[in-house]
Amino acid sequence: MVKEPARILVVGGGYVGLYTALRLQKKLKAELRSGRAEIVVVTPEPYMTYQPFLPEAAAGSISPRHVVVPLRRVLDRCKIVIGEAQAIDHSKRVVSVTTLANEEEGSDPLQLAYDELVLAPGSISRTLPVPGLADHGIGFKTVEEAIGLRNHVIEQMDIASSTRDPALRDAALTFVFVGGGYAGVEALGELENMARYAARYYHNIKPDDMKWILVEASDRILPEVGEEMGRYTVRELRGRNIDVRLETRLETCEDRVAVLDDGSRFPSRTLVWTAGVKPHPILAATDLPKDDRGRLKCTARLTVDGTTHAWAAGDAAAVPDVTADEPGKECAPNAQHAVRQATVLGDNIVASLRKQPLKEYAHKYAGSVASLGLHKGVAHVYGRKLKGYPAWFMHRVYHLSRVPTFNRKARVLAEWTLSGLFKREIVSLGSLEHPRAEFELAAGGGRPKESS
């Protein structure tokens, strides 16, 4: 039986955090009911974001609220603590957490003790010291960034439509994306598709007036779908007049001018940075072993190597791939592995508490699918290569099957059905980013803040 009392502390509310907690509350139902076990989830946001749907949310195909899963509703037998883990002392089994109350009160961080630790903080955007990037760059990792980018793109079209300055018009209609992975390619494909559709409602903007530029430092894009499908994607994007620059880097974006290392200069009011991710900073603030890339060293049983009572999976963990032919290979940090690892992780924690043997995580990579806009996509699944509508359809079916809860599945499917029957919504709600601006103006507090 479970050791009494047993507090399982889950740091992170993303894929691994949510699915591990779901598995634990299912497997430990009796122990949770009797008070012999407790599951605590520490997360900076009260929801889990299903990131593969961010491009479609940005394009208006899915409502933002259906891209997120409310943790309190789904994890109804867990204690949810909204806050940021600042430091972890595993030798004492204590996590230091800063909550909103700490900030309001000016009090010391909350000290949470635990018996078992699950580290699943995910990753953050990997930035480089590019001049001007911090001032003008836009990320694409959260639902807020996705909706903010949608509003921004439509606002730039509004600016271009109303200005008499040719230079301002050109900069407003130039959109630069840096990074040729999933996030960059899918975001670019969906937003370009949306903007092309929206242009029909502007009397003085045509799709050909807009410049869409994809900058990638390596010699190909979407490496996950294979070299052949990557080359097809480049041809598909270029066929839509999207300027794909391979083996090219962004040198600076100061003064709203994107300067590439091939000498090209693009005055642009939109620069989207999706050039990879890096481990969450909380990993550096732990006494747990890490690899040379800053991820936690893990075993195939999803325990942190060389320690006890510490577990990890997903982006934060370097998990050996036991199905790989070559030794030393690790599982790719993607949602396909994260969701499956979480199930094994939850089972292994329960087995550990009950003094039962642990099992290894083993999953042979099935392949990848990517959307390039409405009815366009690429896929390389189980050795089969698909492109165009079949790949796009497979992309939707796969992710619909993976988004958590039946509630979200039904709502997303309903929205897709309605979007197929009616025209796109192309409304910008940029004022959401400054909701008090109108009231401040009315109350004499000055002019509303301008959107960038």
mmCIF file of C-alpha atoms in Angstrom, residues 11 88 90 117-122 278-300 302-307 310-320 330-331 341 345:
data_model
loop_
_atom_site.group_PDB
_atom_site.id
_atom_site.type_symbol
_atom_site.label_atom_id
_atom_site.label_comp_id
_atom_site.label_asym_id
_atom_site.label_seq_id
_atom_site.Cartn_x
_atom_site.Cartn_y
_atom_site.Cartn_z
ATOM 1 C CA VAL A 11 6.200 21.124 -11.133
ATOM 2 C CA ILE A 88 14.473 23.057 -5.703
ATOM 3 C CA HIS A 90 16.063 17.814 -3.462
ATOM 4 C CA LEU A 117 8.985 15.139 -7.184
ATOM 5 C CA VAL A 118 7.889 15.267 -10.826
ATOM 6 C CA LEU A 119 9.795 17.889 -12.804
ATOM 7 C CA ALA A 120 7.888 18.837 -15.942
ATOM 8 C CA PRO A 121 8.407 22.581 -16.453
ATOM 9 C CA GLY A 122 8.777 22.231 -20.239
ATOM 10 C CA LYS A 278 15.896 25.695 -24.324
ATOM 11 C CA PRO A 279 15.366 24.060 -20.909
ATOM 12 C CA HIS A 280 13.327 25.956 -18.343
ATOM 13 C CA PRO A 281 15.484 28.071 -15.957
ATOM 14 C CA ILE A 282 14.200 26.148 -12.917
ATOM 15 C CA LEU A 283 16.419 23.215 -13.909
ATOM 16 C CA ALA A 284 19.515 25.312 -13.264
ATOM 17 C CA ALA A 285 18.186 26.104 -9.788
ATOM 18 C CA THR A 286 18.161 22.452 -8.671
ATOM 19 C CA ASP A 287 20.737 20.096 -7.175
ATOM 20 C CA LEU A 288 19.762 17.365 -9.656
ATOM 21 C CA PRO A 289 22.167 16.023 -12.339
ATOM 22 C CA LYS A 290 21.952 17.621 -15.786
ATOM 23 C CA ASP A 291 23.482 16.950 -19.194
ATOM 24 C CA ASP A 292 25.575 19.381 -21.239
ATOM 25 C CA ARG A 293 22.405 20.947 -22.703
ATOM 26 C CA GLY A 294 20.944 21.690 -19.289
ATOM 27 C CA ARG A 295 18.316 18.925 -19.321
ATOM 28 C CA LEU A 296 17.880 16.440 -16.471
ATOM 29 C CA LYS A 297 19.721 13.161 -16.893
ATOM 30 C CA CYS A 298 17.064 10.469 -16.778
ATOM 31 C CA THR A 299 16.813 6.707 -16.987
ATOM 32 C CA ALA A 300 14.456 4.779 -19.249
ATOM 33 C CA LEU A 302 11.873 8.189 -16.130
ATOM 34 C CA THR A 303 13.680 8.559 -12.820
ATOM 35 C CA VAL A 304 16.318 11.264 -12.534
ATOM 36 C CA ASP A 305 19.596 9.379 -12.885
ATOM 37 C CA GLY A 306 21.519 8.818 -9.668
ATOM 38 C CA THR A 307 18.739 10.025 -7.375
ATOM 39 C CA ALA A 310 12.768 12.435 -8.410
ATOM 40 C CA TRP A 311 11.125 11.940 -11.821
ATOM 41 C CA ALA A 312 11.098 13.843 -15.102
ATOM 42 C CA ALA A 313 9.866 13.643 -18.707
ATOM 43 C CA GLY A 314 9.190 15.826 -21.723
ATOM 44 C CA ASP A 315 11.313 18.780 -22.814
ATOM 45 C CA ALA A 316 13.069 19.000 -19.444
ATOM 46 C CA ALA A 317 14.345 15.411 -19.531
ATOM 47 C CA ALA A 318 17.049 13.606 -21.481
ATOM 48 C CA VAL A 319 15.382 10.181 -21.727
ATOM 49 C CA PRO A 320 17.234 7.346 -23.504
ATOM 50 C CA GLU A 330 17.538 10.122 -26.729
ATOM 51 C CA CYS A 331 13.804 10.616 -27.200
ATOM 52 C CA GLN A 341 6.015 9.307 -21.147
ATOM 53 C CA LEU A 345 5.726 8.115 -15.375
#
